[in-house]
Amino acid sequence: MKPLIAALRRQPLERPPIWVMRQAGRYLPEYRRIREQHPFREAVSDPDVATEITLLPLRRFDLDAAIVFADIMTPLEAMGVEVEYSPGPRLRPMSPGKVAELPDPDPAGIEPVIETIRRVGAQVAPEVAVIGFAGAPTTLLAYLLEGSGSKDFPRLRRALVSQPRATSAALVRLAEAMRSYLSAQIGAGADAVQLFDSWAGVLSRAQFADLAGPSAAATLERLEAPTIYFAPASGHFLDLLPMVGADCYGLDWRIPIDRAWKTLGEVAVQGNLDPAVLLTDPDTIRRTAARVLEEAGGRPGHVFNLGHGIHRDTPPEHLQVLVETVKG
Amino acid sequence: MKPLIAALRRQPLERPPIWVMRQAGRYLPEYRRIREQHPFREAVSDPDVATEITLLPLRRFDLDAAIVFADIMTPLEAMGVEVEYSPGPRLRPMSPGKVAELPDPDPAGIEPVIETIRRVGAQVAPEVAVIGFAGAPTTLLAYLLEGSGSKDFPRLRRALVSQPRATSAALVRLAEAMRSYLSAQIGAGADAVQLFDSWAGVLSRAQFADLAGPSAAATLERLEAPTIYFAPASGHFLDLLPMVGADCYGLDWRIPIDRAWKTLGEVAVQGNLDPAVLLTDPDTIRRTAARVLEEAGGRPGHVFNLGHGIHRDTPPEHLQVLVETVKG
């Protein structure tokens, strides 16, 4: 069994598998070169380019997974939502009622992502897992209502209070659509899938318990591959996360992995080295990575990762130091 | 005794006092009119203008406090740091070592804030408290190292890991400077002071326990007026907050007030209505404010406030509805 999948199933391993969020990203000069030729949407729409980008970090580092190159907004475009990237997503703000009426993703619209997964699966070494992903309903709704990124998405929070029924219907719609999107990725060969709930942390405990958690759970329900749920800055409802029913929970750097794991119980965990550590120096990287390993204590079910996406200013050789430390 | 001060000292009151973070702000048309004539730095530097702005919300609403019009960066300018506002603060990023060498605020530089507090104190009704404030060392350091606002201040987090001694010295320096700034505000008549730790929530539990918490505690130590400490998005170290030694803790909207209060223990609490609620409608505002009051349960030591600054798109009449609900 591929080491990542074994870890997600909490099988004992000699050392934790490692991959890194945003590992095919701007910190890599070869990524920046490709992106000079291919704007974001073109890169995602062309399986030749997307496959090449997905594989870039694997050519440099001894990583245990490739994550398909796409964006959480990609399937929304296949649902008829017009999205610009500048560089973050921009779109015309929608009402929850309109979101609830969005169609399923057009298969032709998601086909480039699906085809990229097929090609990546055919090209990676047999022990390397292919990870598919989607944005969680709450996080997608945050962008759809706000029209862009935001510090704390007041329009989402307003809608949750003043239009609870329409908001709930919108989340149900997005959960169905993302479940079918993830299911198609698994059908194409994704060995595991991660649900990114990047903005669930702006919600209150009650809002997570009533809406964000259940809609994430509905997205992942009965998928035929191991699932990872990642909601950064969610320490105020850490004890509620298991309602999502994922096999593994991503942890940011805010809570030590042993403490968080105790709260989460019998699941796998992924994380949680602060990506800012990769901006320092090799000694500091080795020392802090060793601390994460110590906190994880060799327990089955640990996937080594950063607590957030790798920072664009990271020197690639610092990631090399990290991978060697974890593998060594 | 002024109701706000009585609440901060946890004396029984018939109803909680109320004030609102950023109550003299862009949601008020009269504020926007004044600011068309006076750019931010000019408004802060002229006690005539700053006093007028500070008093604006008191002319409209039955609030229990006036908070002096200034910015958390204002005293840094009196320490020789050049700050632009566009609209958020922008400055040349500094090293922790340079921050540790900053001088005390030049008394002439903070005099407009001090004079504004004197004038506001002379003009408000006797039962209205005057609140002074400062930025907490961690939050100021976040801006000084990053040079601007940021989603999660990677340069601060990098410095905490790779330059722990210089960073600690910088926090000590900022704590001393902000303590003297707050002390001068109290000397001029501030009845209470609030320490804004707007970005402490990006830190890990260990970083809060080792650095952010102690530096906030040093800032507030032995001040001669009741103190409020506010660190939004700090639910992952809520149980560590009391090390700051404040009389009162501000709570954002993420954790219900009764649950948070149980963790914090024998202190006053301030908050925690989601400011997004004021973007909805009168019925929703009344209903949600009633829920906060119910969660506070009439216990001594509750200061009604929002869980964050009032949103600039808030219709002023919605704040009127809130004040009437809390006072009614």
XYZ file of C-alpha atoms in Angstrom:
656
model
C 0.000 0.000 0.000
C 1.221 3.523 -0.749
C 2.642 5.076 2.445
C 0.203 8.030 2.382
C -2.786 5.711 2.151
C -1.388 3.458 4.877
C -1.004 6.504 7.134
C -4.514 7.733 6.364
C -5.729 4.264 7.381
C -3.599 4.481 10.544
C -1.424 1.538 9.703
C 2.005 1.477 11.387
C 4.863 2.870 9.272
C 8.565 3.360 9.945
C 8.298 7.063 9.232
C 5.395 9.353 8.336
C 4.746 10.086 4.674
C 5.251 13.709 3.654
C 3.692 16.057 1.143
C 3.317 19.808 1.280
C 0.302 21.982 0.612
C 0.861 24.159 -2.496
C 3.969 22.061 -3.274
C 3.562 22.894 -6.980
C 3.642 26.638 -6.479
C 5.356 29.958 -6.839
C 8.338 29.110 -4.616
C 9.558 26.896 -7.508
C 11.384 28.840 -10.252
C 10.310 26.221 -12.818
C 6.677 26.802 -11.824
C 7.072 30.542 -12.267
C 8.606 29.960 -15.708
C 5.680 27.809 -16.841
C 3.184 30.317 -15.475
C 4.846 33.128 -17.446
C 3.778 31.232 -20.562
C 0.412 30.033 -19.269
C -2.011 32.179 -17.228
C -3.752 30.340 -14.421
C -6.960 29.336 -16.199
C -5.082 28.153 -19.277
C -2.708 26.084 -17.100
C -5.634 24.392 -15.324
C -7.544 23.779 -18.579
C -4.677 22.098 -20.405
C -3.837 18.630 -19.027
C -0.381 18.836 -20.634
C 0.473 21.913 -18.589
C -1.423 20.870 -15.446
C 0.251 17.456 -15.430
C 3.687 19.005 -15.869
C 3.042 21.448 -12.990
C 1.628 18.712 -10.740
C 4.784 16.645 -11.231
C 7.313 19.497 -10.752
C 7.855 19.054 -7.002
C 8.164 15.271 -7.408
C 11.114 15.780 -9.752
C 12.971 17.690 -7.045
C 11.886 16.145 -3.755
C 11.233 12.687 -2.358
C 7.575 13.373 -1.637
C 4.905 10.748 -0.985
C 2.101 12.417 -2.892
C 1.267 14.530 -5.916
C -1.724 16.852 -5.565
C -3.486 17.717 -8.787
C -2.880 21.265 -10.013
C -6.220 23.092 -9.888
C -7.985 25.675 -7.764
C -10.923 25.298 -5.404
C -12.830 27.660 -7.738
C -12.225 25.469 -10.821
C -15.385 23.327 -10.482
C -17.479 26.461 -9.846
C -16.578 27.641 -13.319
C -17.937 24.313 -14.583
C -21.147 25.237 -12.721
C -21.485 28.448 -14.718
C -19.865 30.896 -12.283
C -17.568 33.405 -13.968
C -14.318 33.727 -12.042
C -11.348 36.008 -12.684
C -7.973 35.508 -10.995
C -6.044 38.646 -10.028
C -4.286 36.705 -8.450
C -6.989 35.683 -5.952
C -10.462 34.799 -7.276
C -12.866 37.619 -8.164
C -16.471 37.137 -9.166
C -19.823 38.890 -9.131
C -21.232 38.409 -5.587
C -24.245 36.075 -5.582
C -27.166 35.575 -3.205
C -27.495 32.295 -1.275
C -30.715 31.650 -3.226
C -28.845 31.843 -6.538
C -26.112 29.537 -5.243
C -28.761 26.985 -4.263
C -29.882 26.921 -7.926
C -26.455 26.272 -9.456
C -26.340 23.181 -11.691
C -23.968 20.253 -11.249
C -20.517 20.835 -12.725
C -20.572 20.327 -16.485
C -18.468 17.151 -17.042
C -16.687 18.882 -19.932
C -15.691 21.699 -17.582
C -14.023 19.425 -15.054
C -12.597 17.021 -17.634
C -9.148 18.720 -17.723
C -8.763 18.116 -13.975
C -9.945 14.531 -14.342
C -7.622 13.901 -17.283
C -4.709 15.435 -15.340
C -5.335 12.999 -12.494
C -5.311 10.098 -14.963
C -2.028 11.241 -16.478
C -0.365 11.972 -13.154
C -1.403 8.556 -11.864
C 0.195 6.947 -14.913
C 3.459 8.845 -14.460
C 4.273 8.820 -10.751
C 6.219 6.052 -9.041
C 3.985 3.268 -7.703
C 4.466 4.302 -4.065
C 3.447 7.941 -4.709
C -0.190 8.718 -3.978
C -2.282 11.038 -6.133
C -4.391 13.479 -4.146
C -7.533 15.082 -5.524
C -9.224 17.973 -3.783
C -12.155 20.352 -3.587
C -13.175 23.410 -1.620
C -15.619 22.748 1.187
C -19.150 24.151 0.765
C -18.695 26.849 3.440
C -15.487 28.147 1.912
C -16.903 28.176 -1.623
C -20.009 29.947 -0.361
C -17.786 32.516 1.367
C -16.245 33.459 -1.992
C -19.550 33.285 -3.879
C -21.284 35.700 -1.482
C -18.308 38.031 -0.951
C -17.096 38.025 -4.562
C -13.444 37.828 -3.509
C -11.170 36.943 -0.645
C -11.762 38.806 2.613
C -10.264 39.024 6.073
C -13.336 37.522 7.714
C -16.134 37.270 5.133
C -18.867 39.427 6.745
C -21.335 38.688 3.919
C -21.167 34.971 4.650
C -21.668 35.643 8.359
C -24.547 38.021 7.607
C -26.251 35.458 5.376
C -25.890 32.719 7.988
C -27.784 34.921 10.468
C -30.381 36.586 8.256
C -31.068 33.945 5.573
C -30.476 30.661 7.363
C -32.737 28.622 5.083
C -31.343 29.907 1.776
C -27.797 29.582 3.118
C -28.425 26.039 4.219
C -29.854 25.189 0.786
C -26.788 26.731 -0.866
C -24.499 24.592 1.278
C -26.464 21.463 0.421
C -26.163 22.278 -3.288
C -22.413 22.871 -3.050
C -21.944 19.680 -1.022
C -23.710 17.609 -3.689
C -21.705 19.225 -6.479
C -18.348 18.843 -4.701
C -19.141 15.280 -3.738
C -19.692 14.399 -7.399
C -16.519 16.319 -8.357
C -14.449 14.404 -5.780
C -16.092 11.160 -6.814
C -15.045 11.767 -10.426
C -11.483 12.465 -9.272
C -11.425 9.187 -7.354
C -12.841 7.398 -10.396
C -9.927 8.786 -12.433
C -7.386 7.445 -9.987
C -7.068 9.839 -7.047
C -5.855 7.697 -4.132
C -7.117 10.182 -1.528
C -8.972 13.492 -1.505
C -8.608 16.596 0.617
C -11.433 19.007 1.385
C -10.128 22.532 1.928
C -12.299 24.536 4.328
C -9.987 27.535 4.312
C -12.496 29.956 5.827
C -14.609 27.829 8.180
C -12.518 29.350 10.975
C -14.367 32.679 10.678
C -17.527 30.966 11.908
C -18.731 30.530 15.451
C -18.882 27.142 17.141
C -22.647 27.027 16.641
C -22.363 27.886 12.947
C -19.775 25.161 12.457
C -21.875 22.622 14.332
C -25.091 23.517 12.485
C -23.884 24.238 8.953
C -20.194 24.050 8.043
C -19.581 20.699 9.706
C -22.653 18.916 8.329
C -22.097 20.265 4.805
C -18.466 19.082 4.873
C -19.660 15.708 6.140
C -22.189 15.460 3.304
C -19.438 16.231 0.783
C -17.230 13.393 2.000
C -19.949 10.864 2.769
C -19.260 7.373 1.404
C -16.495 8.450 -0.970
C -14.449 5.479 -2.085
C -11.029 6.775 -1.041
C -9.551 8.077 2.220
C -10.503 11.677 3.005
C -8.674 14.592 4.628
C -10.462 17.668 5.997
C -8.458 20.846 6.542
C -9.890 23.932 8.244
C -7.118 26.280 9.397
C -7.685 28.559 12.416
C -10.389 26.246 13.701
C -8.977 25.768 17.207
C -12.151 27.219 18.725
C -14.123 24.224 17.460
C -11.421 21.552 17.297
C -13.558 19.223 19.422
C -16.376 19.490 16.854
C -14.267 18.574 13.796
C -14.853 14.795 14.036
C -18.488 15.349 13.014
C -17.117 15.771 9.472
C -16.334 12.054 9.459
C -13.042 12.405 7.572
C -10.281 9.812 7.889
C -7.720 12.519 8.596
C -7.736 16.121 9.836
C -5.246 18.742 8.702
C -3.881 20.900 11.502
C -2.390 24.359 11.142
C 0.521 25.440 13.371
C -1.558 26.969 16.150
C -2.053 23.892 18.349
C 0.634 21.233 18.930
C -0.123 17.993 17.130
C -0.208 15.823 20.278
C -2.689 18.087 22.037
C -4.905 18.361 18.939
C -4.772 14.620 18.330
C -5.948 13.914 21.875
C -9.031 16.052 21.205
C -9.714 14.534 17.768
C -9.497 10.929 18.908
C -9.178 7.871 16.674
C -8.318 9.507 13.359
C -5.235 10.289 11.296
C -3.778 13.797 11.515
C -1.835 15.847 8.992
C 0.484 18.757 9.713
C 1.580 20.915 11.422
C 4.921 22.618 10.846
C 4.515 26.389 10.548
C 5.354 27.272 6.900
C 7.171 30.331 8.285
C 9.802 27.887 9.581
C 10.796 27.163 5.968
C 11.694 30.855 5.670
C 14.431 30.511 8.309
C 17.577 28.328 8.011
C 18.465 24.609 7.795
C 19.259 24.188 11.510
C 16.006 25.776 12.609
C 14.095 23.679 10.058
C 15.680 20.434 11.327
C 15.062 21.349 14.955
C 11.411 22.330 14.478
C 10.623 19.364 12.222
C 12.132 17.087 14.889
C 9.796 18.676 17.436
C 6.739 17.913 15.280
C 7.928 14.313 14.862
C 8.441 14.052 18.605
C 4.980 15.446 19.310
C 3.483 12.935 16.863
C 5.410 10.290 18.798
C 5.550 7.754 15.970
C 1.870 6.952 16.441
C 0.195 5.389 13.376
C -1.797 7.898 11.366
C 0.580 10.847 11.074
C 0.994 12.534 7.687
C 3.795 15.081 7.776
C 2.841 18.377 6.146
C 3.024 22.096 6.770
C 0.330 23.844 8.777
C -0.638 25.827 5.652
C 0.499 26.234 2.029
C 4.216 26.698 1.463
C 5.104 30.402 1.352
C 6.086 31.767 -2.076
C 9.348 33.194 -0.700
C 10.556 29.756 0.475
C 13.961 28.750 -0.940
C 13.353 25.322 -2.561
C 16.482 23.936 -0.840
C 14.738 24.529 2.498
C 12.002 22.122 1.508
C 14.769 19.673 0.590
C 16.120 19.976 4.156
C 12.655 19.308 5.545
C 12.057 16.232 3.390
C 15.469 14.810 4.331
C 14.771 15.407 8.016
C 11.437 13.604 7.888
C 12.784 10.754 5.744
C 16.091 10.467 7.593
C -19.250 55.014 39.681
C -19.523 55.099 35.894
C -21.367 51.956 34.682
C -18.463 50.816 32.471
C -16.025 51.009 35.368
C -18.445 49.258 37.693
C -18.788 46.442 35.147
C -15.015 46.164 34.684
C -14.800 45.802 38.491
C -17.552 43.199 38.363
C -19.994 45.126 40.462
C -23.681 44.226 40.017
C -25.583 46.459 37.580
C -29.174 46.423 36.328
C -28.009 46.115 32.727
C -24.597 45.847 31.088
C -22.936 49.014 29.856
C -22.463 49.187 26.087
C -19.916 50.694 23.761
C -18.843 49.561 20.301
C -15.396 49.047 18.849
C -14.747 51.582 16.043
C -17.902 53.432 17.113
C -16.432 56.682 15.712
C -15.888 55.298 12.230
C -16.796 55.166 8.568
C -20.342 53.866 9.080
C -21.231 57.376 10.329
C -21.905 59.872 7.494
C -20.764 62.726 9.762
C -17.439 60.936 10.283
C -16.971 60.522 6.536
C -17.721 64.235 6.053
C -15.074 65.270 8.597
C -12.536 62.861 7.097
C -13.104 64.358 3.628
C -11.669 67.568 5.086
C -9.005 65.966 7.298
C -6.815 63.031 6.251
C -6.213 60.470 8.971
C -2.914 61.744 10.351
C -4.170 65.343 10.425
C -7.354 64.267 12.230
C -5.358 62.425 14.897
C -2.871 65.289 15.325
C -5.463 68.002 15.845
C -7.268 67.721 19.206
C -10.122 69.866 17.861
C -10.828 67.335 15.113
C -10.013 64.230 17.184
C -12.282 65.392 20.023
C -15.117 66.093 17.616
C -14.745 62.645 16.016
C -14.499 60.911 19.412
C -17.777 62.499 20.491
C -19.739 61.839 17.261
C -21.262 58.493 18.286
C -22.194 59.881 21.726
C -24.328 62.542 20.044
C -26.379 59.854 18.301
C -26.452 56.906 20.682
C -26.868 56.317 24.412
C -23.412 54.734 24.797
C -21.564 54.256 28.088
C -18.108 55.113 26.817
C -16.153 57.294 24.432
C -12.954 55.796 23.025
C -10.321 58.302 22.005
C -9.901 58.704 18.230
C -6.403 57.471 17.351
C -4.740 54.475 15.736
C -2.610 51.751 17.282
C 0.241 53.007 15.052
C -0.012 56.596 16.382
C 2.495 56.178 19.256
C 4.933 54.394 16.908
C 5.151 57.587 14.881
C 6.111 59.343 18.140
C 8.884 56.707 18.413
C 10.316 57.747 15.062
C 8.639 55.157 12.818
C 7.360 56.585 9.544
C 3.866 55.312 8.817
C 1.659 55.938 5.787
C -2.065 55.118 5.754
C -3.519 53.812 2.481
C -5.958 53.143 4.238
C -4.196 50.494 6.356
C -0.755 51.289 7.797
C 2.282 50.949 5.504
C 5.858 51.316 6.670
C 9.372 50.188 5.822
C 9.757 46.670 7.334
C 12.169 46.654 10.291
C 14.255 43.946 11.960
C 13.458 42.864 15.538
C 16.865 44.267 16.557
C 15.934 47.709 15.253
C 12.574 47.580 17.010
C 14.361 46.770 20.284
C 16.291 50.041 19.910
C 13.306 52.311 19.363
C 13.156 55.230 21.827
C 10.224 55.991 24.118
C 7.417 57.925 22.432
C 8.300 61.604 22.185
C 5.831 63.328 24.570
C 5.175 66.002 21.936
C 4.215 63.250 19.471
C 1.549 61.744 21.707
C 0.371 65.069 23.154
C -2.546 65.415 20.677
C -3.948 62.064 21.883
C -3.434 63.076 25.517
C -5.045 66.476 24.969
C -7.969 64.835 23.176
C -8.553 62.605 26.206
C -8.546 65.681 28.474
C -11.069 67.490 26.281
C -13.319 64.469 25.822
C -13.296 63.904 29.583
C -14.395 67.494 30.126
C -17.231 67.240 27.608
C -18.933 63.889 28.156
C -21.741 63.331 30.633
C -20.484 62.288 34.083
C -21.639 58.681 33.710
C -19.812 58.200 30.378
C -16.374 56.599 30.678
C -13.416 57.667 28.567
C -11.418 54.755 27.147
C -7.782 55.054 26.135
C -6.052 52.350 24.143
C -2.854 51.022 22.646
C -1.778 48.198 20.369
C -0.266 45.205 22.154
C 3.457 44.548 21.601
C 2.891 41.441 19.455
C 0.468 43.199 17.138
C 2.680 46.276 16.763
C 5.676 44.036 16.092
C 3.628 42.187 13.454
C 3.176 45.446 11.513
C 6.752 46.639 12.116
C 8.271 43.426 10.722
C 5.776 42.936 7.880
C 5.506 46.597 6.871
C 1.736 46.357 6.363
C -1.290 44.305 7.223
C -1.174 40.630 6.232
C -3.394 37.587 6.336
C -1.194 35.802 8.854
C 2.063 37.763 9.275
C 4.690 35.170 8.208
C 7.577 37.552 8.965
C 6.520 37.809 12.591
C 6.227 34.023 12.816
C 9.596 33.579 11.122
C 11.271 36.007 13.534
C 9.750 34.269 16.554
C 11.374 31.016 15.424
C 14.711 32.197 14.050
C 15.491 35.270 16.184
C 13.859 34.489 19.521
C 16.154 36.732 21.562
C 15.900 39.817 19.348
C 12.152 39.299 19.046
C 11.772 39.012 22.777
C 13.806 42.210 23.260
C 11.608 43.983 20.710
C 8.474 42.917 22.599
C 9.956 44.135 25.900
C 10.730 47.500 24.301
C 7.231 47.856 22.869
C 5.673 46.815 26.186
C 7.597 49.521 28.056
C 6.692 52.152 25.478
C 2.998 51.217 25.362
C 2.818 51.032 29.140
C 4.077 54.623 29.387
C 1.674 55.669 26.605
C -1.293 54.104 28.407
C -0.110 55.571 31.696
C -0.087 59.056 30.150
C -3.624 58.472 28.844
C -4.782 57.478 32.322
C -3.034 60.531 33.763
C -5.023 62.688 31.336
C -8.316 61.197 32.488
C -8.875 57.887 30.706
C -11.156 55.877 33.015
C -10.122 52.551 31.469
C -7.732 51.347 28.786
C -7.987 48.645 26.151
C -5.026 46.761 24.720
C -5.708 45.625 21.142
C -3.854 42.423 20.255
C -5.456 42.154 16.843
C -2.973 39.626 15.452
C -1.956 37.504 18.448
C -4.339 34.879 17.051
C -1.864 33.984 14.281
C 0.500 32.611 16.926
C 0.689 29.118 18.343
C -0.252 28.329 21.924
C 3.429 28.098 22.862
C 4.234 31.455 21.254
C 1.364 33.079 23.097
C 2.403 31.529 26.399
C 6.076 32.445 25.986
C 5.941 35.842 24.292
C 2.638 37.461 23.390
C 0.991 36.832 26.760
C 3.898 37.996 28.938
C 4.498 41.120 26.832
C 0.807 42.050 27.057
C 0.966 41.452 30.810
C 4.023 43.709 31.100
C 2.182 46.437 29.196
C -0.770 46.426 31.593
C 1.121 45.788 34.823
C 0.133 48.097 37.695
C -1.695 50.608 35.506
C -3.944 52.816 37.612
C -7.200 52.165 35.756
C -9.157 49.043 34.789
C -7.748 47.235 31.777
C -9.308 45.319 28.864
C -7.355 42.909 26.653
C -8.762 41.999 23.248
C -7.223 39.334 21.005
C -9.678 38.184 18.315
C -9.427 34.646 16.882
C -7.641 33.466 20.003
C -9.928 30.551 20.813
C -7.015 28.121 20.507
C -5.415 29.671 23.600
C -8.459 31.008 25.424
C -7.415 29.161 28.588
C -4.053 30.981 28.517
C -5.490 34.526 28.269
C -5.720 35.121 32.041
C -1.911 35.248 32.220
C -2.263 38.769 30.779
C -3.712 39.869 34.113
C -6.316 42.207 32.600
C -9.521 43.095 34.453
C -11.591 42.248 31.391
C -11.195 40.174 28.205
C -12.759 41.090 24.883
C -14.331 38.157 23.044
C -14.971 37.933 19.332
C -18.075 36.123 18.026
C -16.471 32.700 17.631
C -17.158 31.283 21.105
C -20.370 31.906 23.068
C -19.852 34.278 25.987
C -20.955 31.808 28.692
C -18.607 29.089 27.495
C -15.663 31.507 27.183
C -16.386 33.062 30.564
C -16.271 29.650 32.237
C -12.771 29.147 30.834
C -11.566 32.650 31.752
C -12.764 32.504 35.347
C -13.116 35.444 37.741
C -12.787 38.354 35.313
C -15.043 40.719 33.416
C -15.805 39.936 29.768
C -16.644 42.203 26.850
C -18.443 41.235 23.656
C -19.479 39.308 21.676
C -22.187 40.081 19.124
C -20.995 39.358 15.584
C -20.709 42.767 13.824
C -22.183 41.050 10.744
C -25.484 40.941 12.666
C -25.683 44.750 12.404
C -25.732 44.299 8.607
C -29.063 42.421 8.807
C -32.385 43.854 10.036
C -33.906 45.152 13.297
C -35.658 41.900 14.243
C -32.526 39.815 13.743
C -30.501 42.377 15.702
C -32.938 42.292 18.636
C -33.091 38.516 18.641
C -29.309 37.988 18.517
C -28.575 40.709 21.087
C -31.108 39.053 23.393
C -29.226 35.780 22.971
C -25.929 37.402 24.013
C -27.659 38.926 27.054
C -29.128 35.549 27.912
C -25.738 33.852 27.587
C -24.192 36.484 29.867
C -27.030 35.682 32.271
C -26.942 39.023 34.104
C -23.715 38.053 35.859
C -21.685 41.022 37.144
C -18.794 41.918 34.854
C -20.415 41.919 31.410
C -19.648 44.806 29.041
C -21.829 44.652 25.951
C -19.875 45.191 22.744
C -19.482 43.714 19.295
C -17.065 40.856 18.699
C -15.005 43.136 16.415
C -15.101 46.687 15.047
C -18.405 47.837 13.579
C -18.506 47.207 9.807
C -18.327 50.317 7.618
C -21.488 49.316 5.716
C -23.582 49.268 8.915
C -26.664 51.521 8.750
C -26.348 53.785 11.837
C -30.004 53.111 12.728
C -29.087 49.468 13.243
C -26.698 50.459 16.017
C -29.577 52.477 17.478
C -31.680 49.299 17.550
C -28.868 47.461 19.322
C -28.362 50.144 21.969
C -32.114 50.284 22.655
C -32.240 46.498 22.987
C -29.393 46.405 25.490
C -30.698 49.403 27.461
C -34.364 48.380 27.307
